[in-house]
CSV table of C-alpha atoms and ligand atoms in Angstrom, one decimal:
chain,number,residue,atom,x,y,z
A,85,UNK,CA,23.8,-8.2,-14.6
A,86,UNK,CA,22.4,-4.9,-16.0
A,87,UNK,CA,18.8,-4.7,-16.9
A,88,UNK,CA,17.9,-5.9,-20.4
A,89,UNK,CA,15.3,-3.9,-22.4
A,90,UNK,CA,11.7,-5.2,-21.9
A,91,UNK,CA,11.1,-8.1,-24.1
A,92,UNK,CA,7.8,-7.0,-25.4
A,93,UNK,CA,7.4,-4.0,-27.8
A,94,UNK,CA,3.8,-3.4,-27.2
A,95,UNK,CA,1.6,-3.3,-24.1
A,96,UNK,CA,3.2,-4.7,-21.0
A,97,UNK,CA,2.5,-8.4,-20.4
A,98,UNK,CA,1.2,-8.7,-16.8
A,99,UNK,CA,1.2,-11.7,-14.4
A,100,UNK,CA,-0.8,-11.5,-11.2
A,101,UNK,CA,0.0,-13.2,-7.9
A,102,UNK,CA,-2.8,-13.0,-5.4
A,103,UNK,CA,-6.3,-12.9,-6.9
A,104,UNK,CA,-8.1,-11.3,-4.0
A,105,UNK,CA,-9.7,-7.8,-3.9
A,106,UNK,CA,-6.7,-5.9,-5.4
A,107,UNK,CA,-5.6,-8.7,-7.8
A,108,UNK,CA,-9.1,-8.6,-9.3
A,109,UNK,CA,-9.2,-4.8,-9.7
A,110,UNK,CA,-5.8,-5.0,-11.4
A,111,UNK,CA,-7.2,-7.6,-13.7
A,112,UNK,CA,-10.2,-5.4,-14.5
A,113,UNK,CA,-8.1,-2.4,-15.2
A,114,UNK,CA,-5.8,-4.4,-17.5
A,115,UNK,CA,-8.7,-6.0,-19.3
A,116,UNK,CA,-10.3,-2.6,-19.8
A,117,UNK,CA,-7.2,-1.4,-21.5
A,118,UNK,CA,-6.5,-4.6,-23.4
A,119,UNK,CA,-3.2,-5.0,-21.7
A,120,UNK,CA,-2.4,-8.7,-21.8
A,121,UNK,CA,-2.7,-10.7,-18.6
A,122,UNK,CA,-0.5,-13.7,-19.4
A,123,UNK,CA,-0.8,-15.6,-16.1
A,124,UNK,CA,-2.4,-15.5,-12.7
A,125,UNK,CA,-1.6,-17.3,-9.5
A,126,UNK,CA,-3.1,-17.8,-6.0
A,127,UNK,CA,-2.7,-20.2,-3.2
A,128,UNK,CA,-4.9,-23.4,-3.2
A,129,UNK,CA,-8.7,-22.8,-2.9
A,130,UNK,CA,-11.8,-22.0,-4.9
A,131,UNK,CA,-10.1,-19.4,-7.1
A,132,UNK,CA,-7.8,-22.0,-8.7
A,133,UNK,CA,-8.9,-23.0,-12.2
A,134,UNK,CA,-11.3,-20.0,-12.7
A,135,UNK,CA,-10.9,-17.7,-15.7
A,136,UNK,CA,-9.3,-14.4,-14.6
A,137,UNK,CA,-11.8,-12.3,-16.5
A,138,UNK,CA,-14.8,-14.0,-15.1
A,139,UNK,CA,-13.4,-14.2,-11.5
A,140,UNK,CA,-12.5,-10.5,-11.5
A,141,UNK,CA,-15.8,-9.3,-13.0
A,142,UNK,CA,-14.0,-7.9,-16.1
A,143,UNK,CA,-17.1,-8.8,-18.1
A,144,UNK,CA,-15.5,-11.4,-20.4
A,145,UNK,CA,-13.4,-14.5,-20.3
A,146,UNK,CA,-9.7,-13.8,-20.8
A,147,UNK,CA,-8.7,-17.4,-21.5
A,148,UNK,CA,-6.2,-17.3,-18.6
A,149,UNK,CA,-6.9,-19.6,-15.6
A,150,UNK,CA,-5.8,-19.0,-12.1
A,151,UNK,CA,-3.0,-21.4,-11.2
A,152,UNK,CA,-2.0,-22.8,-7.8
A,153,UNK,CA,1.3,-20.9,-7.1
A,154,UNK,CA,2.8,-24.0,-5.4
A,155,UNK,CA,2.3,-26.4,-8.4
A,156,UNK,CA,2.5,-24.0,-11.3
A,157,UNK,CA,5.5,-24.0,-13.6
A,158,UNK,CA,7.0,-20.5,-13.8
A,159,UNK,CA,9.7,-21.5,-16.3
A,160,UNK,CA,7.5,-20.8,-19.2
A,161,UNK,CA,6.3,-17.4,-17.9
A,162,UNK,CA,6.7,-14.6,-20.5
A,163,UNK,CA,5.7,-11.5,-18.5
A,164,UNK,CA,7.2,-8.0,-18.4
A,165,UNK,CA,5.9,-7.4,-14.9
A,166,UNK,CA,4.5,-9.5,-12.0
A,167,UNK,CA,2.1,-7.8,-9.6
A,168,UNK,CA,2.1,-9.3,-6.1
A,169,UNK,CA,-1.0,-8.6,-3.9
A,170,UNK,CA,-0.8,-11.4,-1.4
A,171,UNK,CA,0.3,-9.9,2.0
A,172,UNK,CA,2.0,-6.8,3.5
A,173,UNK,CA,4.9,-8.8,4.7
A,174,UNK,CA,8.1,-8.9,2.6
A,175,UNK,CA,9.2,-12.2,4.0
A,176,UNK,CA,5.9,-13.9,3.4
A,177,UNK,CA,5.8,-12.6,-0.1
A,178,UNK,CA,9.4,-13.6,-1.0
A,179,UNK,CA,8.4,-16.9,-2.8
A,180,UNK,CA,6.2,-14.8,-5.1
A,181,UNK,CA,9.0,-12.3,-5.8
A,182,UNK,CA,11.6,-15.0,-6.4
A,183,UNK,CA,9.3,-17.0,-8.7
A,184,UNK,CA,8.7,-13.9,-10.8
A,185,UNK,CA,12.2,-12.7,-10.8
A,186,UNK,CA,13.6,-16.1,-11.7
A,187,UNK,CA,11.3,-16.0,-14.7
A,188,UNK,CA,12.7,-12.7,-15.8
A,189,UNK,CA,9.8,-10.5,-14.7
A,190,UNK,CA,10.0,-7.2,-13.0
A,191,UNK,CA,8.0,-7.1,-9.8
A,192,UNK,CA,5.6,-4.5,-8.2
A,193,UNK,CA,4.3,-5.4,-4.8
A,194,UNK,CA,1.2,-3.9,-3.2
A,195,UNK,CA,2.3,-4.9,0.3
A,196,UNK,CA,3.2,-2.0,2.6
A,197,UNK,CA,6.6,-3.4,3.4
A,198,UNK,CA,7.6,-3.0,-0.2
A,199,UNK,CA,7.4,0.8,-0.2
A,200,UNK,CA,10.7,0.8,1.7
A,201,UNK,CA,12.1,-2.7,1.8
A,202,UNK,CA,15.4,-2.0,3.5
A,203,UNK,CA,13.6,-0.3,6.4
A,204,UNK,CA,10.9,-3.1,6.7
A,205,UNK,CA,13.3,-6.1,6.6
A,206,UNK,CA,16.9,-5.5,5.7
A,207,UNK,CA,17.7,-9.2,5.3
A,208,UNK,CA,14.9,-10.0,2.9
A,209,UNK,CA,15.5,-6.7,1.1
A,210,UNK,CA,19.1,-7.6,0.5
A,211,UNK,CA,18.0,-11.0,-0.9
A,212,UNK,CA,15.5,-9.3,-3.2
A,213,UNK,CA,18.0,-6.8,-4.4
A,214,UNK,CA,20.6,-9.5,-5.1
A,215,UNK,CA,18.3,-11.7,-7.0
A,216,UNK,CA,16.8,-8.8,-9.0
A,217,UNK,CA,20.3,-7.6,-10.0
A,218,UNK,CA,21.3,-11.2,-11.0
A,219,UNK,CA,18.2,-11.5,-13.1
A,220,UNK,CA,18.3,-8.0,-14.5
A,221,UNK,CA,14.9,-7.0,-13.3
A,222,UNK,CA,13.4,-4.3,-11.0
A,223,UNK,CA,11.6,-4.7,-7.7
A,224,UNK,CA,9.4,-1.9,-6.5
A,225,UNK,CA,6.4,-1.3,-4.2
A,226,UNK,CA,3.4,1.0,-4.6
A,227,UNK,CA,-0.2,1.5,-3.5
A,228,UNK,CA,-2.3,4.3,-2.1
A,229,UNK,CA,0.6,5.9,-0.1
A,230,UNK,CA,2.5,6.6,-3.4
A,231,UNK,CA,0.7,9.7,-4.5
A,232,UNK,CA,-1.5,10.5,-1.4
A,233,UNK,CA,1.1,10.3,1.3
A,234,UNK,CA,4.7,10.0,0.0
A,235,UNK,CA,4.8,12.1,-3.1
A,236,UNK,CA,2.4,14.6,-1.5
A,237,UNK,CA,4.9,15.1,1.3
A,238,UNK,CA,7.8,15.4,-1.0
A,239,UNK,CA,6.1,17.9,-3.3
A,240,UNK,CA,4.9,20.2,-0.6
A,241,UNK,CA,8.4,20.5,0.9
A,242,UNK,CA,10.0,21.1,-2.5
A,243,UNK,CA,9.8,24.9,-2.6
A,244,UNK,CA,11.2,25.3,1.0
A,245,UNK,CA,14.5,27.2,1.5
A,246,UNK,CA,14.2,26.3,5.2
A,247,UNK,CA,12.3,23.5,7.0
A,248,UNK,CA,11.8,23.4,10.8
A,249,UNK,CA,9.1,20.7,11.1
A,250,UNK,CA,6.7,18.5,9.2
A,251,UNK,CA,3.2,17.3,10.1
A,252,UNK,CA,1.2,14.5,8.5
A,253,UNK,CA,-2.5,14.0,9.3
A,254,UNK,CA,-5.0,11.7,7.7
A,255,UNK,CA,-8.4,10.1,8.2
A,256,UNK,CA,-9.1,6.8,6.4
A,257,UNK,CA,-12.5,5.2,6.4
A,258,UNK,CA,-12.8,1.7,7.7
A,259,UNK,CA,-15.0,-1.1,6.7
A,260,UNK,CA,-15.5,-0.2,3.1
A,261,UNK,CA,-14.6,-3.7,1.9
A,262,UNK,CA,-17.5,-5.9,0.7
A,263,UNK,CA,-15.9,-9.2,1.6
A,264,UNK,CA,-17.2,-10.5,5.0
A,265,UNK,CA,-13.8,-12.0,5.9
A,266,UNK,CA,-11.9,-8.8,5.2
A,267,UNK,CA,-14.5,-6.8,7.1
A,268,UNK,CA,-14.1,-8.9,10.2
A,269,UNK,CA,-10.3,-8.7,9.9
A,270,UNK,CA,-10.5,-4.9,9.7
A,271,UNK,CA,-12.8,-4.7,12.7
A,272,UNK,CA,-10.5,-6.8,14.7
A,273,UNK,CA,-7.2,-5.1,13.6
A,274,UNK,CA,-8.4,-1.5,14.1
A,275,UNK,CA,-10.8,-2.2,17.0
A,276,UNK,CA,-14.4,-1.3,16.2
A,277,UNK,CA,-17.1,-1.6,18.9
A,278,UNK,CA,-14.8,-2.4,21.8
A,279,UNK,CA,-14.5,-0.9,25.2
A,280,UNK,CA,-11.2,0.8,25.8
A,281,UNK,CA,-10.1,-2.1,28.0
A,282,UNK,CA,-11.1,-4.6,25.2
A,283,UNK,CA,-9.2,-2.5,22.7
A,284,UNK,CA,-6.0,-2.9,24.7
A,285,UNK,CA,-6.6,-6.6,25.5
A,286,UNK,CA,-7.3,-7.3,21.8
A,287,UNK,CA,-3.7,-6.0,21.1
A,288,UNK,CA,-5.0,-3.1,19.0
A,289,UNK,CA,-2.2,-0.9,20.4
A,290,UNK,CA,0.3,-3.2,18.8
A,291,UNK,CA,-1.4,-3.5,15.4
A,292,UNK,CA,1.5,-3.8,12.9
A,293,UNK,CA,-0.6,-2.3,10.1
A,294,UNK,CA,-1.2,0.9,12.1
A,295,UNK,CA,2.4,1.2,13.1
A,296,UNK,CA,3.6,0.6,9.5
A,297,UNK,CA,2.3,4.1,8.7
A,298,UNK,CA,5.5,5.4,10.4
A,299,UNK,CA,7.2,4.4,7.2
A,300,UNK,CA,5.6,7.4,5.4
A,301,UNK,CA,7.5,10.2,7.2
A,302,UNK,CA,10.6,8.1,7.3
A,303,UNK,CA,10.6,7.7,3.5
A,304,UNK,CA,9.7,11.4,2.9
A,305,UNK,CA,12.4,12.7,5.3
A,306,UNK,CA,15.0,10.4,3.7
A,307,UNK,CA,14.1,11.6,0.2
A,308,UNK,CA,14.4,15.2,1.4
A,309,UNK,CA,18.0,14.4,2.4
A,310,UNK,CA,17.5,14.0,6.2
A,311,UNK,CA,19.0,11.3,8.4
A,312,UNK,CA,16.4,9.6,10.6
A,313,UNK,CA,17.7,8.9,14.1
A,314,UNK,CA,14.6,7.9,16.0
A,315,UNK,CA,11.0,7.0,15.5
A,316,UNK,CA,8.4,6.7,18.2
A,317,UNK,CA,4.7,5.8,17.9
A,318,UNK,CA,1.7,4.5,19.8
A,319,UNK,CA,-1.8,3.5,18.8
A,320,UNK,CA,-4.8,4.8,20.8
A,321,UNK,CA,-8.5,4.1,20.5
A,322,UNK,CA,-10.8,6.7,18.7
A,323,UNK,CA,-14.1,7.2,20.5
A,324,UNK,CA,-17.1,9.3,19.4
A,325,UNK,CA,-19.5,11.1,21.9
A,326,UNK,CA,-22.5,10.1,19.8
A,327,UNK,CA,-23.7,6.7,18.5
A,328,UNK,CA,-22.7,5.8,15.0
A,329,UNK,CA,-24.4,3.3,12.7
A,330,UNK,CA,-22.2,0.6,11.2
A,331,UNK,CA,-24.2,-1.2,8.6
A,332,UNK,CA,-21.4,-3.5,7.3
A,333,UNK,CA,-21.2,-5.1,10.7
A,334,UNK,CA,-25.0,-4.8,11.4
A,335,UNK,CA,-24.3,-2.8,14.6
A,336,UNK,CA,-24.7,0.7,16.1
A,337,UNK,CA,-21.5,1.6,18.0
A,338,UNK,CA,-22.6,3.5,21.2
A,339,UNK,CA,-20.7,6.5,22.6
A,340,UNK,CA,-17.7,5.4,24.6
A,341,UNK,CA,-17.0,2.4,22.5
A,342,UNK,CA,-14.2,2.4,20.0
A,343,UNK,CA,-14.7,3.4,16.3
A,344,UNK,CA,-11.2,2.6,15.2
A,345,UNK,CA,-7.5,3.5,15.8
A,346,UNK,CA,-5.3,6.6,15.9
A,347,UNK,CA,-1.6,6.2,15.3
A,348,UNK,CA,0.4,9.0,16.9
A,349,UNK,CA,4.1,9.3,16.1
A,350,UNK,CA,7.1,11.3,15.7
A,351,UNK,CA,10.3,10.9,13.7
A,352,UNK,CA,13.5,12.7,14.6
A,353,UNK,CA,16.4,13.5,12.4
A,354,UNK,CA,20.1,14.2,12.9
A,355,UNK,CA,19.6,17.7,11.3
A,356,UNK,CA,16.9,18.6,14.0
A,357,UNK,CA,13.8,18.5,11.8
A,358,UNK,CA,11.0,16.4,13.3
A,359,UNK,CA,7.9,15.0,11.5
A,360,UNK,CA,4.8,14.3,13.6
A,361,UNK,CA,2.0,12.0,12.6
A,362,UNK,CA,-1.7,11.5,13.4
A,363,UNK,CA,-3.3,8.8,11.3
A,364,UNK,CA,-6.8,7.8,12.0
A,365,UNK,CA,-8.3,4.7,10.5
A,366,UNK,CA,-11.9,4.5,11.7
A,367,UNK,CA,-15.6,4.7,11.0
A,368,UNK,CA,-16.8,7.9,9.3
A,369,UNK,CA,-19.8,10.1,9.9
A,370,UNK,CA,-21.9,10.8,6.9
A,371,UNK,CA,-20.3,14.2,6.2
A,372,UNK,CA,-16.7,13.0,6.4
A,373,UNK,CA,-14.3,12.4,3.5
A,374,UNK,CA,-10.9,10.6,3.5
A,375,UNK,CA,-8.0,13.0,3.4
A,376,UNK,CA,-4.3,13.1,3.8
A,377,UNK,CA,-2.6,16.4,4.8
A,378,UNK,CA,1.0,17.5,5.0
A,379,UNK,CA,2.0,20.8,6.6
A,380,UNK,CA,5.5,22.2,6.3
A,381,UNK,CA,6.6,24.6,9.0
A,382,UNK,CA,9.4,26.4,7.1
A,383,UNK,CA,10.0,29.0,4.5
A,384,UNK,CA,7.5,29.1,2.8
A,385,UNK,CA,4.8,27.7,5.1
A,386,UNK,CA,2.9,25.3,3.0
A,387,UNK,CA,0.1,22.7,3.3
A,388,UNK,CA,-1.3,20.1,0.9
A,389,UNK,CA,-4.5,18.2,1.3
A,390,UNK,CA,-5.4,15.2,-0.8
A,391,UNK,CA,-9.0,14.0,-0.7
A,392,UNK,CA,-9.7,10.5,-1.8
A,393,UNK,CA,-13.1,9.6,-3.2
A,394,UNK,CA,-12.2,6.0,-4.1
A,395,UNK,CA,-9.5,4.5,-2.0
A,396,UNK,CA,-9.7,1.0,-3.3
A,397,UNK,CA,-9.4,2.0,-7.0
A,398,UNK,CA,-6.7,4.5,-6.1
A,399,UNK,CA,-4.5,1.9,-4.4
A,400,UNK,CA,-4.8,-0.5,-7.3
A,401,UNK,CA,-4.3,2.2,-9.9
A,402,UNK,CA,-1.2,3.4,-8.2
A,403,UNK,CA,0.4,0.0,-8.7
A,404,UNK,CA,-1.0,-0.3,-12.2
A,405,UNK,CA,0.3,3.1,-13.3
A,406,UNK,CA,3.8,2.3,-12.0
A,407,UNK,CA,4.1,-0.5,-14.5
A,408,UNK,CA,5.9,1.6,-17.3
A,409,UNK,CA,8.2,3.2,-14.7
A,410,UNK,CA,9.2,-0.1,-13.2
A,411,UNK,CA,9.8,-1.7,-16.6
A,412,UNK,CA,12.1,1.2,-17.5
A,413,UNK,CA,14.0,1.3,-14.2
A,414,UNK,CA,17.4,-0.1,-13.5
A,415,UNK,CA,17.8,-3.6,-12.0
A,416,UNK,CA,17.5,-4.1,-8.3
A,417,UNK,CA,15.2,-2.5,-5.7
A,418,UNK,CA,14.0,0.9,-6.9
A,419,UNK,CA,11.7,2.8,-4.6
A,420,UNK,CA,8.9,5.1,-5.8
A,421,UNK,CA,10.8,8.1,-4.6
A,422,UNK,CA,13.5,7.1,-7.1
A,423,UNK,CA,10.9,6.6,-9.8
A,424,UNK,CA,9.6,10.2,-9.6
A,425,UNK,CA,5.9,11.3,-9.3
A,426,UNK,CA,3.5,8.9,-11.0
A,427,UNK,CA,1.8,9.6,-14.3
A,428,UNK,CA,-1.7,8.6,-15.3
A,429,UNK,CA,-2.3,5.6,-17.6
A,430,UNK,CA,-5.4,7.3,-19.1
A,431,UNK,CA,-3.9,7.7,-22.5
A,432,UNK,CA,-1.9,4.4,-22.5
B,80,NAP,N1,0.2,-0.7,-0.4
B,80,NAP,C1,-0.8,-0.2,0.2
B,80,NAP,O1,-0.9,1.0,0.4
B,80,NAP,C2,-2.0,-1.1,0.5
B,80,NAP,C3,-3.3,-0.6,0.6
B,80,NAP,C4,-4.3,-1.4,0.9
B,80,NAP,C5,-4.0,-2.8,1.1
B,80,NAP,N2,-2.8,-3.3,1.0
B,80,NAP,C6,-2.5,-4.7,1.1
B,80,NAP,O2,-2.6,-5.4,-0.1
B,80,NAP,C7,-2.7,-6.8,0.2
B,80,NAP,C8,-3.9,-7.4,-0.7
B,80,NAP,O3,-5.1,-6.8,-0.2
B,80,NAP,P1,-6.5,-7.5,-0.7
B,80,NAP,O4,-7.6,-6.6,-0.1
B,80,NAP,O5,-6.4,-7.8,-2.1
B,80,NAP,O6,-6.4,-8.9,0.2
B,80,NAP,P2,-7.2,-10.2,-0.2
B,80,NAP,O7,-8.6,-9.9,-0.8
B,80,NAP,O8,-7.2,-11.0,1.1
B,80,NAP,O9,-6.4,-10.9,-1.3
B,80,NAP,C9,-5.2,-11.6,-1.1
B,80,NAP,C10,-5.1,-12.7,-2.1
B,80,NAP,O10,-3.8,-13.3,-2.0
B,80,NAP,C11,-4.0,-14.7,-1.8
B,80,NAP,N3,-2.9,-15.1,-0.9
B,80,NAP,C12,-2.6,-14.8,0.3
B,80,NAP,N4,-1.5,-15.3,0.7
B,80,NAP,C13,-1.0,-16.0,-0.3
B,80,NAP,C14,0.2,-16.8,-0.5
B,80,NAP,N5,1.1,-17.0,0.4
B,80,NAP,N6,0.4,-17.3,-1.7
B,80,NAP,C15,-0.5,-17.1,-2.7
B,80,NAP,N7,-1.6,-16.4,-2.6
B,80,NAP,C16,-1.9,-15.9,-1.4
B,80,NAP,C17,-5.3,-14.8,-1.1
B,80,NAP,O11,-5.8,-16.2,-1.3
B,80,NAP,P3,-7.2,-16.7,-0.6
B,80,NAP,O12,-8.1,-16.9,-1.7
B,80,NAP,O13,-6.8,-18.0,0.0
B,80,NAP,O14,-7.6,-15.8,0.5
B,80,NAP,C18,-6.2,-13.8,-1.8
B,80,NAP,O15,-6.7,-14.3,-3.0
B,80,NAP,C19,-3.0,-6.9,1.7
B,80,NAP,O16,-1.8,-7.3,2.3
B,80,NAP,C20,-3.4,-5.5,2.1
B,80,NAP,O17,-3.1,-5.2,3.4
B,80,NAP,C21,-1.7,-2.4,0.7
């Protein structure tokens, strides 16, 4: 089935699935622009039955109540796009995708697996693509990597007449969340306040979120036309030589204890170009700022550095700003590299 034109003629009608931190920011952005939120879903718990506008802090009731995704009737859903912000894992999110696609809604997922579904889980990706094509809708994934890692890498390589190697470096600040549960999950996943032995015992070296950053150079190289043959990565603890205050956890991390994780990786290609990675997700000293940097060793030599002042809004707004692209895209899985660089929604 080819994709039918969007059914609405005005502002895109949005359905939200997952009403946590990012679902709520998405709701606030939509409410601020008067883009209609037509439905919202979450798993069972205290969010069910709450008005989306009040729950999200949009400043007014929107007259749309959060429904339990297991008992809601999706048959009546009239949405142009369904935004999924439940988990990073494609397989776990599949019920959300299929409910939206069966109702004729395009899907944008904020989970990291969705940036490159076929690489993350080829079996589930094939099922998503099949259903999307049957229903004439698009599936895509976006988030903070869209502009700051993936498109930044593609753009800086654009002028090259020769490429010998690529380097990606970044520093992301940890523990900026306000939710106590999310903070504790981040502390555990990236290893804050541990000895090196505890870091290893806690399984921080195997943290799937840290290793998932390897998807970034794989996507960039693929888009540049290279064939990836091998990827290798490991996660190591980051340690400062001075104590650092960590108010969200009510602790001072002494020197020698871990302040987060560093992913070190390399991706090789059939054509001989290698991309190396160093991604740190850790506590920040007062004078540090989040950045993502790509360096192209080639002709010309080029570097690009993106500094992020507001990571959380950026990640939500990347998804939000992809709505028009995804509605206009062909049916099936369409990656952000196929959609082109994103455009602001400031004037929309
Ligand atoms: N793409 C990117 O670059 C990027 C960047 C940052 C974060 N992320 C990812 O984005 C996702 C959302 O982050 P967040 O901070 O918004 O998380 P969050 O605050 O925990 O929100 C997740 C929401 O989804 C609900 N939920 C979880 N599993 C569900 C299920 N199976 N069915 C229905 N609802 C479900 C949760 O319900 P409860 O109320 O029961 O908790 C919660 O309301 C995370 O996986 C995060 O790692 C992606």
